[in-house]
Coordinates of C-alpha atoms and ligand atoms in Angstrom, one line a residue:
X1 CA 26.6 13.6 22.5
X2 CA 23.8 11.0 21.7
X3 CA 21.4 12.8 19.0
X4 CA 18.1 13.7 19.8
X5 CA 15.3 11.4 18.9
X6 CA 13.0 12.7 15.8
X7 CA 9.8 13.3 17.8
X8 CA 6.7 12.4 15.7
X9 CA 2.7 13.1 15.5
X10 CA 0.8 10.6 14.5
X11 CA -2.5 11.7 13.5
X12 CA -5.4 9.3 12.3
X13 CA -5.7 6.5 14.7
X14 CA -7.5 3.6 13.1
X15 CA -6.6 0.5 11.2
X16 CA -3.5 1.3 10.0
X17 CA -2.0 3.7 12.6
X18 CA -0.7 0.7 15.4
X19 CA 1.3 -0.6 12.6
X20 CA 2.9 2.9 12.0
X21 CA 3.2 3.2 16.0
X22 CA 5.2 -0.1 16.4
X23 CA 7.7 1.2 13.6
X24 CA 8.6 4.3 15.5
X25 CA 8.9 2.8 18.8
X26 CA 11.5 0.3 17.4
X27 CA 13.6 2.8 15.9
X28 CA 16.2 3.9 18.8
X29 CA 16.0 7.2 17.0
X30 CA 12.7 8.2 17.4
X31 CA 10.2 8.5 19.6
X32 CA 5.7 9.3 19.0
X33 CA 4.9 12.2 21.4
X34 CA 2.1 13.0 20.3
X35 CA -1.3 11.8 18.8
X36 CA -4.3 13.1 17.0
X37 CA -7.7 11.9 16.2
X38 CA -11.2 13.6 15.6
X39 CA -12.5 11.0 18.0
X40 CA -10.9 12.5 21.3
X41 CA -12.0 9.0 23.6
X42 CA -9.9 7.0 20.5
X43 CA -7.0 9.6 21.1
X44 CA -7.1 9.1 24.6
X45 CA -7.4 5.8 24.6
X46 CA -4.5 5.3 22.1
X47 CA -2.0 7.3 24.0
X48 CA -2.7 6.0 27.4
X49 CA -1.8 2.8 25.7
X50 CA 1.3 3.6 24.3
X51 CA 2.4 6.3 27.2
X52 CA 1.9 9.1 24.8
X53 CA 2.4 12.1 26.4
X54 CA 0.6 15.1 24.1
X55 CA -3.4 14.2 22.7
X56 CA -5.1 16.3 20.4
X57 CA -8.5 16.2 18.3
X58 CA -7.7 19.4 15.9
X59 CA -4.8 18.5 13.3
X60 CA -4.0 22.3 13.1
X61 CA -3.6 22.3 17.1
X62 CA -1.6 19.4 17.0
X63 CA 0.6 21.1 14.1
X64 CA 0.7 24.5 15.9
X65 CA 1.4 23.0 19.4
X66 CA 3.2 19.8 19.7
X67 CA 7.1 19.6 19.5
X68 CA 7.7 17.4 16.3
X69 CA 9.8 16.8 13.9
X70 CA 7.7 14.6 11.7
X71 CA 4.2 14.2 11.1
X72 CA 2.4 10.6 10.3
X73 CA -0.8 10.9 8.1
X74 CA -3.1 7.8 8.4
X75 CA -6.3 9.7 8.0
X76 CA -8.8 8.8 5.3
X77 CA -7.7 9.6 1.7
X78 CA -9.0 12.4 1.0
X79 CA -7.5 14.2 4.0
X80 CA -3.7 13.2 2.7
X81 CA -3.3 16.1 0.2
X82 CA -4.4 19.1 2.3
X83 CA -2.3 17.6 5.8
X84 CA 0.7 16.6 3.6
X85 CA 0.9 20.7 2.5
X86 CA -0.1 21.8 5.7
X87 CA 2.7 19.8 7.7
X88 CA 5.1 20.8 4.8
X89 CA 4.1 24.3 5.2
X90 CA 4.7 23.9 8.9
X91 CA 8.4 22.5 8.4
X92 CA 7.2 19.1 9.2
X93 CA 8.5 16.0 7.4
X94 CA 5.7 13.6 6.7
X95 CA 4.9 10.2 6.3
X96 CA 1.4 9.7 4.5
X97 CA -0.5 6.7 3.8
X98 CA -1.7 5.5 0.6
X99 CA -3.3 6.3 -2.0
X100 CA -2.0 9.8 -1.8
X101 CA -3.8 11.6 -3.5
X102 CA -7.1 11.3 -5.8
X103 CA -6.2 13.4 -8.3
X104 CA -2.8 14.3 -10.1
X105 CA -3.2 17.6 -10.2
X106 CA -3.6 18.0 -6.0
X107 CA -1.1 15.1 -5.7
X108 CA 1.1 17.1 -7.2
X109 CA 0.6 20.1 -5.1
X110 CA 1.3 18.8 -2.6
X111 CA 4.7 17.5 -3.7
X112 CA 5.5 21.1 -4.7
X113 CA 4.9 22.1 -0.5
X114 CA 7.5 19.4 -0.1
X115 CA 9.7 20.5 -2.7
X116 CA 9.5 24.0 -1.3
X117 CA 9.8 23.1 2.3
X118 CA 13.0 20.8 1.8
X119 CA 11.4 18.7 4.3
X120 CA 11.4 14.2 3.7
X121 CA 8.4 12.7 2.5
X122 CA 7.6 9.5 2.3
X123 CA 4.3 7.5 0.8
X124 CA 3.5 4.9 2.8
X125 CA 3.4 2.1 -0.4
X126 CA 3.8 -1.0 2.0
X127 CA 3.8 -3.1 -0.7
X128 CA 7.2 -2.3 -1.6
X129 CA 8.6 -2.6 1.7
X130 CA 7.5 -6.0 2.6
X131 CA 10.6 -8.7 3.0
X132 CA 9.6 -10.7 0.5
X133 CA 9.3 -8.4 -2.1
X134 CA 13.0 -6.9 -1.1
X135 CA 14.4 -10.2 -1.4
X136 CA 12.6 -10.8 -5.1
X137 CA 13.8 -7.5 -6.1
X138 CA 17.5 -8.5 -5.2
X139 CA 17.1 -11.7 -7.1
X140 CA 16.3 -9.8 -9.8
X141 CA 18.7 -7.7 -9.7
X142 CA 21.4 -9.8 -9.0
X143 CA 19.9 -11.3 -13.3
X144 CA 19.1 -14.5 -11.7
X145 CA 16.0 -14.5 -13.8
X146 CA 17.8 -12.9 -16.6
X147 CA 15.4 -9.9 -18.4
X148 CA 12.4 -9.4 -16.1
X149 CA 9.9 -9.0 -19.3
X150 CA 6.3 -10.3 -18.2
X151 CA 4.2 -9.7 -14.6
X152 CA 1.3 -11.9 -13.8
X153 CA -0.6 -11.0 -10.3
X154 CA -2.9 -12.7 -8.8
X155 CA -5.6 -11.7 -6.1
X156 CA -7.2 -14.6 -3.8
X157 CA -9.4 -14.4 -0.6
X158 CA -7.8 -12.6 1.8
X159 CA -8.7 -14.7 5.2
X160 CA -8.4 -13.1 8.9
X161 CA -6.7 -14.2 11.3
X162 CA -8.8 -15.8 14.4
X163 CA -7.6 -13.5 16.7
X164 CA -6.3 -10.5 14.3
X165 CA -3.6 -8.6 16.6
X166 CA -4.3 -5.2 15.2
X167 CA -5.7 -2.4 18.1
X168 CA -9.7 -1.5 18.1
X169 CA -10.7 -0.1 14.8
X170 CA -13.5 2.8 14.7
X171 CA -16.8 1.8 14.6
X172 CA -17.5 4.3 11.1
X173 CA -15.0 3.5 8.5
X174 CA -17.7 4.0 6.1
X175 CA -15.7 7.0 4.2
X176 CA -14.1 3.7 2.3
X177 CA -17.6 3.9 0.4
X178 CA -17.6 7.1 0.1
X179 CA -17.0 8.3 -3.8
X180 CA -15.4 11.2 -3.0
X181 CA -13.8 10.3 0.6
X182 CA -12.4 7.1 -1.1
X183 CA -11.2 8.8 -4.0
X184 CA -12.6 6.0 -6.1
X185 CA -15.8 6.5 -7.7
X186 CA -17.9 3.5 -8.7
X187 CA -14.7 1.8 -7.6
X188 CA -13.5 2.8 -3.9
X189 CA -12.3 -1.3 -3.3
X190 CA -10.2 -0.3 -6.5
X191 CA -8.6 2.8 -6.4
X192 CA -7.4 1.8 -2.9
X193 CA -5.7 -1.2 -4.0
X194 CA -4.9 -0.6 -6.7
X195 CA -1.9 1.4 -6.2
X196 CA -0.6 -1.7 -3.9
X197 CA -0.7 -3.1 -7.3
X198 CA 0.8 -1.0 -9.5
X199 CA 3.8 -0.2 -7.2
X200 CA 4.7 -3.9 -7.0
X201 CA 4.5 -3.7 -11.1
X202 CA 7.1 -1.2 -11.5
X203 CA 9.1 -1.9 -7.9
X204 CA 9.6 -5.8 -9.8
X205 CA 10.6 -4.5 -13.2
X206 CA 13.6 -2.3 -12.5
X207 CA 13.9 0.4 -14.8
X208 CA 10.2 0.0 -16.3
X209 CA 7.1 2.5 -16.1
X210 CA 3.6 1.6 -17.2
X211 CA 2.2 3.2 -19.7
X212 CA -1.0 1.8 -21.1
X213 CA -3.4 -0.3 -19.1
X214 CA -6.9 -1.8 -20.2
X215 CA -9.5 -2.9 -17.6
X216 CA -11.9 -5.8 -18.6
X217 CA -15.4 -5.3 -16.7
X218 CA -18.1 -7.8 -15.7
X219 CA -21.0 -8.5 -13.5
X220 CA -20.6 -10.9 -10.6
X221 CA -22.0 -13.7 -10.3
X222 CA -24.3 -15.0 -7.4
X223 CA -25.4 -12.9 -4.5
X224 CA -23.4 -10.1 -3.1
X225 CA -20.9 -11.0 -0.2
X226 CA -19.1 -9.2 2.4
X227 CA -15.3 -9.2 2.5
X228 CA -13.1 -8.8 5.7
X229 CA -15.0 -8.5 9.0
X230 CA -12.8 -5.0 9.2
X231 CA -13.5 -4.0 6.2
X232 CA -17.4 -2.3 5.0
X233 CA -16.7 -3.2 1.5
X234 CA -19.3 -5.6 -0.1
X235 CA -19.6 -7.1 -3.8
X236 CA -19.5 -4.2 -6.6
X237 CA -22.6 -4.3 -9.3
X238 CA -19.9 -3.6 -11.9
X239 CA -16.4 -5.2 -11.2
X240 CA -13.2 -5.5 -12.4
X241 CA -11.9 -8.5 -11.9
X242 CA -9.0 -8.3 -14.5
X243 CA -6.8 -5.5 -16.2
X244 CA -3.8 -5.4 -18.4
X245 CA -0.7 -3.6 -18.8
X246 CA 2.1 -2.6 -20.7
X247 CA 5.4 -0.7 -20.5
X248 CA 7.1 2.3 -22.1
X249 CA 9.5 -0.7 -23.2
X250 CA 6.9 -2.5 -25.5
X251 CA 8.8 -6.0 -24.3
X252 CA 7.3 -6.1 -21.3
X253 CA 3.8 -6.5 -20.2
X254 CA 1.6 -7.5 -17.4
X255 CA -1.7 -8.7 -16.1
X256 CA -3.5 -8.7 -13.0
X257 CA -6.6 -10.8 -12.0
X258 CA -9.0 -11.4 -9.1
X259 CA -10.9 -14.5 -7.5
X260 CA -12.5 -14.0 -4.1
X261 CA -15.6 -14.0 -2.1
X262 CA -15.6 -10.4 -2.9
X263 CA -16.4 -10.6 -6.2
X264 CA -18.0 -14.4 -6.4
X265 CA -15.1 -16.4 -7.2
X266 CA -12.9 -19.0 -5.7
X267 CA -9.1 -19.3 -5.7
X268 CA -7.2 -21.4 -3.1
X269 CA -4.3 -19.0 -3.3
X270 CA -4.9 -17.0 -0.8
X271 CA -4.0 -13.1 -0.7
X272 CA -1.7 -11.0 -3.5
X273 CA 1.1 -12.9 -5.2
X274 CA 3.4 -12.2 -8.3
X275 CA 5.3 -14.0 -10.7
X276 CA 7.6 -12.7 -12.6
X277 CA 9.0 -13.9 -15.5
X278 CA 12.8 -13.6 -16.9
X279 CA 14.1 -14.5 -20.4
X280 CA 16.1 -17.6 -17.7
X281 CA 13.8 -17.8 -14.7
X282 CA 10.8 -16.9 -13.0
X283 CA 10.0 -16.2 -9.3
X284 CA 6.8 -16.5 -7.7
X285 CA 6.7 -14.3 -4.4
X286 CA 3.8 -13.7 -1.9
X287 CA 2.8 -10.5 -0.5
X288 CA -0.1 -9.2 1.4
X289 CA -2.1 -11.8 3.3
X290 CA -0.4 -14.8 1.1
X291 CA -0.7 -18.5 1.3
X292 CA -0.5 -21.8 -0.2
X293 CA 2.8 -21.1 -3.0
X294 CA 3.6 -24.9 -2.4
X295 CA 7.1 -26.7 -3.6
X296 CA 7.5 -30.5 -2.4
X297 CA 4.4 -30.1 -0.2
X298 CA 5.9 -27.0 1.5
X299 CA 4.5 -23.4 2.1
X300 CA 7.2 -21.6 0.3
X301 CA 7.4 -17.4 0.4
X302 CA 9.0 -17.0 -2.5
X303 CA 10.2 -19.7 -5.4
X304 CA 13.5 -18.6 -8.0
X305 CA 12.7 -21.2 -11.1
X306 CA 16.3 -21.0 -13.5
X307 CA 16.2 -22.9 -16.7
X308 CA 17.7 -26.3 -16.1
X309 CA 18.9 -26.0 -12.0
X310 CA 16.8 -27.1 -9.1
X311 CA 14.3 -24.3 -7.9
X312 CA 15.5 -22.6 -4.7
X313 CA 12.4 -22.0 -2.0
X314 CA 12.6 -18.9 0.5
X315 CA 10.6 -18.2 3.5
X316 CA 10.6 -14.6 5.7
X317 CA 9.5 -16.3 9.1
X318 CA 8.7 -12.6 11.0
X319 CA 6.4 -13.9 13.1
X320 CA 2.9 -13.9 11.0
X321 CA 0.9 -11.0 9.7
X322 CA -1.1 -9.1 12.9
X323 CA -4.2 -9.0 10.6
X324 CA -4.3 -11.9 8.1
X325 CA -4.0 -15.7 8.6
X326 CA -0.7 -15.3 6.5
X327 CA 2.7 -16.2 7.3
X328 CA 3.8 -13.1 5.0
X329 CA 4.4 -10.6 7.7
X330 CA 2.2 -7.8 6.1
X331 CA 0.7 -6.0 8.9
X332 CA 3.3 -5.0 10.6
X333 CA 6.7 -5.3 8.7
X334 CA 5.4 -3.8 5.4
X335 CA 4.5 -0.3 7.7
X336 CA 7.2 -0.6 10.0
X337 CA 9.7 -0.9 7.6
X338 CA 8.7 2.5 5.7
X339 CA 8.0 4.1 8.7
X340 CA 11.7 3.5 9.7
X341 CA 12.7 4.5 6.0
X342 CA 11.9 8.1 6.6
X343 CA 13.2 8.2 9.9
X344 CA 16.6 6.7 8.5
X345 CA 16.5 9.6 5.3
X346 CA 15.9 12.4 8.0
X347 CA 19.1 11.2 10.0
X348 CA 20.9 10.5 7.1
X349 CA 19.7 13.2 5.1
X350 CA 18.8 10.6 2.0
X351 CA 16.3 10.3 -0.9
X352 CA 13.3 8.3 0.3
X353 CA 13.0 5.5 -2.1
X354 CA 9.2 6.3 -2.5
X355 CA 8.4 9.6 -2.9
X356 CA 5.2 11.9 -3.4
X357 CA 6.1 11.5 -7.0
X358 CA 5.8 8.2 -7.2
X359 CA 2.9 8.2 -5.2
X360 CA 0.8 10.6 -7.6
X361 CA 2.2 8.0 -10.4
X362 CA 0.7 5.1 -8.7
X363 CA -2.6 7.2 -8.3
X364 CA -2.4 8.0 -11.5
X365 CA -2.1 4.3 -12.6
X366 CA -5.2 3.8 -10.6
X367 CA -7.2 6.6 -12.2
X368 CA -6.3 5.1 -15.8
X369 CA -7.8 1.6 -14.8
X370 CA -10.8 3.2 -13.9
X371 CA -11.2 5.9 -17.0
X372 CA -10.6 2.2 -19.0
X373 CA -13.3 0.6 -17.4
X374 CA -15.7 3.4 -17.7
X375 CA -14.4 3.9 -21.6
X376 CA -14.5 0.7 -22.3
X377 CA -11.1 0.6 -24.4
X378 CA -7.3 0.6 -23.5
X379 CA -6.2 4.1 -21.6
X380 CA -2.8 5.8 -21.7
X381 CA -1.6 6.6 -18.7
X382 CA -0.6 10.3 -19.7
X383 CA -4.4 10.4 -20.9
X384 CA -5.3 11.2 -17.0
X385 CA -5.8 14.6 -17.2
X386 CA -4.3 16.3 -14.0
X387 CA -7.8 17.6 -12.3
X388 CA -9.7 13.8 -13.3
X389 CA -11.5 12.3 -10.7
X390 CA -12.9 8.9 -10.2
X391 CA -15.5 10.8 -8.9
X392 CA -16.5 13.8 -10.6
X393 CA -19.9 13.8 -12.2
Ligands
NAD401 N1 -0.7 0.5 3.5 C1 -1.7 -0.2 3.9 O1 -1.6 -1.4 4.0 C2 -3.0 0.4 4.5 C3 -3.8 -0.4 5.3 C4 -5.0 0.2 5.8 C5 -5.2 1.6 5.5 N2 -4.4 2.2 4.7 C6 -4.6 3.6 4.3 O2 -4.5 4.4 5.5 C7 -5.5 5.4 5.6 C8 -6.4 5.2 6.8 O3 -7.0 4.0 6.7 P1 -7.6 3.2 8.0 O4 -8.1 1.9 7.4 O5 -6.6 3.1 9.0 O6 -8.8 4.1 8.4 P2 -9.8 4.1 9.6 O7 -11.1 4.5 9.2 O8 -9.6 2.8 10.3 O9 -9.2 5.2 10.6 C9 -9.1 6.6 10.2 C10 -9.0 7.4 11.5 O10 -8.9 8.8 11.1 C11 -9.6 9.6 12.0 N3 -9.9 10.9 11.4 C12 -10.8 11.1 10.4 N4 -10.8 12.5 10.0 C13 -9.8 13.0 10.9 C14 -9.4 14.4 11.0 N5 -9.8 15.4 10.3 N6 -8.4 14.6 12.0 C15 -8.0 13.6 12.8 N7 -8.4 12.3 12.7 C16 -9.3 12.0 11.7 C17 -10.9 8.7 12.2 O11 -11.5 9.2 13.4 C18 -10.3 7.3 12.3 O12 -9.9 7.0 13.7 C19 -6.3 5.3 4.3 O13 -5.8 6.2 3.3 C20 -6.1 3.9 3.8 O14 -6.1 3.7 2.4 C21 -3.3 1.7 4.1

């Protein structure tokens, strides 16, 4: 007898939540039946659009009431703590955007409703779920670039696409501002990337955990600018346009910096890449909103470099990103593919390969690049005490 389909909620309908939608619907195990979002015309209009059949504008209605087996938190961040042990509490299993949390301390709470529950959950870190990233990882793996030992990351304009594909976004997204909303402070632009970041760091480096980072600070140059039209952030009085890293093993470090309209600079790479370097190779891979990794005049995705052979060029041709003017399928394959991760776990009864845990590590990652910048010197990332906040006063 054919198994039932794992019936999720999906509640949170804006930016992000389409992408989470197309991973369900393309799972032939699963199946969104129902949808929740405080704007009840968004909720409406969302499910008539997908054939949804149950709508709700209360969470705690939707939890109480609709037959589901999974819940799918794309809310702002700082509802994901309090819904995660909520929908734990109610037996759900949960699927929760990032950042998770904005502390460790309720990041960690919440992982202890999971724990308790037995139910799945998986954070949402699209970054590590993208195909290019997969296929660098294998690479790795596989030693074609001998030791991984060194990470250099690099952040360029991130340029929309004409037409971006993604659904109607709310009018107010302005909680992305918001110190305590955001999570981040001084910082919201961030602490809500910065986790992207971070995961990549660790997901490239098999084996390796950060452990000390050090943020450099400056002003910006020239007038402030906005960033993506979808987007309300605009240039930061105090930025961070580079930090540093090491790891627990003290052969490896790494370094992340930024150039874009955002904060005043120029690159013509466009979007996130990494490079990672071996003790025999190195690859360069694109991510989020990439472009313009060029061998022999070519857009490449991802380059393998090995001492004395011919580099070997990769491209993930999935269509084009739904957002950016990329052809690094980000938005969608990055959310549909993690999406589908926690469905496969549930039927397969599996570990999900990122978990609350490593959430609240990437969070806490996040926190430490902040509490550098404000302290002005390098920060351990076991100094982030458990109830710090970018936020508090
Ligand atoms: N992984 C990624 O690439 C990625 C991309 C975008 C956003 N995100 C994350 O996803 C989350 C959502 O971001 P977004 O850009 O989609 O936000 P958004 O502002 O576009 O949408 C949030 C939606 O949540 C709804 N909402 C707010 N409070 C609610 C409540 N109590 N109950 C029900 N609905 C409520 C709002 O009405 C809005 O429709 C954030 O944590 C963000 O960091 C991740």
């Amino acid at each position: 007898m054919r198994p039932e389909k794992i019936k999720v909620g999906i509640v949170g309908l804006g930016l992000v939540s389409a992408s989470h939608y197309k991973g369900y619907a393309g799972h032939p195990g699963a199946e969104v039946t129902a949808v929740c979002d405080l704007e009840g015309e968004r909720a409406e209009r969302f499910a008539s659009a997908f054939g949804i059949p149950q709508v709700y504008t209360s969470y705690d209605e939707m939890l109480e009431k609709a037959h589901i087996d999974v819940v799918d938190i794309a809310t702002p961040t700082f509802l994901h703590v309090p819904m995660t042990v909520k929908a734990a509490r109610a037996g759900k299993h949960i699927h929760c955007e990032k950042p998770f949390c904005r502390s460790v301390g309720e990041g960690l709470t919440a992982c202890q409703a999971v724990r308790e529950s037995g139910v799945k959950l998986v954070v949402s870190e699209s970054y590590v779920f993208i195909t290019s990233r997969m296929k660098a990882r294998q690479l790795i793996e596989a030693g074609e670039i001998g030791r991984p030992l060194q990470v250099r990351q690099r952040l360029g304009p991130w340029i929309e696409r004409e037409r971006p594909v993604a659904h109607i976004r709310p009018a107010e997204r302005t909680w992305r501002l918001d110190a305590e909303k955001s999570g981040g402070g001084e910082y919201p632009w961030i602490f809500d990337h910065v986790v992207h970041f971070f995961a990549t760091a660790e997901y490239l480096m098999p084996g390796e955990v950060v452990s000390e980072v050090y943020a450099v600070t400056s002003t910006v140059h020239g007038t402030a600018r906005a960033g993506a039209r979808h987007d309300p952030y605009s240039t930061a009085a105090i930025d961070i346009p580079i930090y540093t890293w090491k790891y627990e093993n003290p052969d490896c470090q790494g370094l992340w910096a930024r150039a874009e309209r955002l904060n005043g600079k120029y690159d013509y790479m466009r979007g996130f890449s990494t490079t990672i370097i071996g003790d025999r190779g190195v690859i360069e891979v694109l991510g989020e909103g990439g472009h313009n990794l060029l061998w022999d005049g070519r857009q490449q995705h991802l380059i393998l470099h090995r001492e004395s052979k011919e580099p070997v060029c990769f491209r993930f041709d999935e269509g084009g990103d739904d957002v950016w003017d990329s052809d690094i399928c980000y938005y969608s394959q990055g959310h549909i593919s993690s999406t589908r991760h926690l469905i496969d776990c549930i039927r397969q009864d599996t570990q999900p390969r990122y978990s609350g845990e490593d959430g609240v590590h990437a969070v806490q990652c996040a926190l430490a690049v902040i509490l550098s910048a404000q302290r002005g010197r390098p920060v351990r990332i076991g100094e982030v005490d458990p109830d710090y906040t970018a936020y508090a006063k």
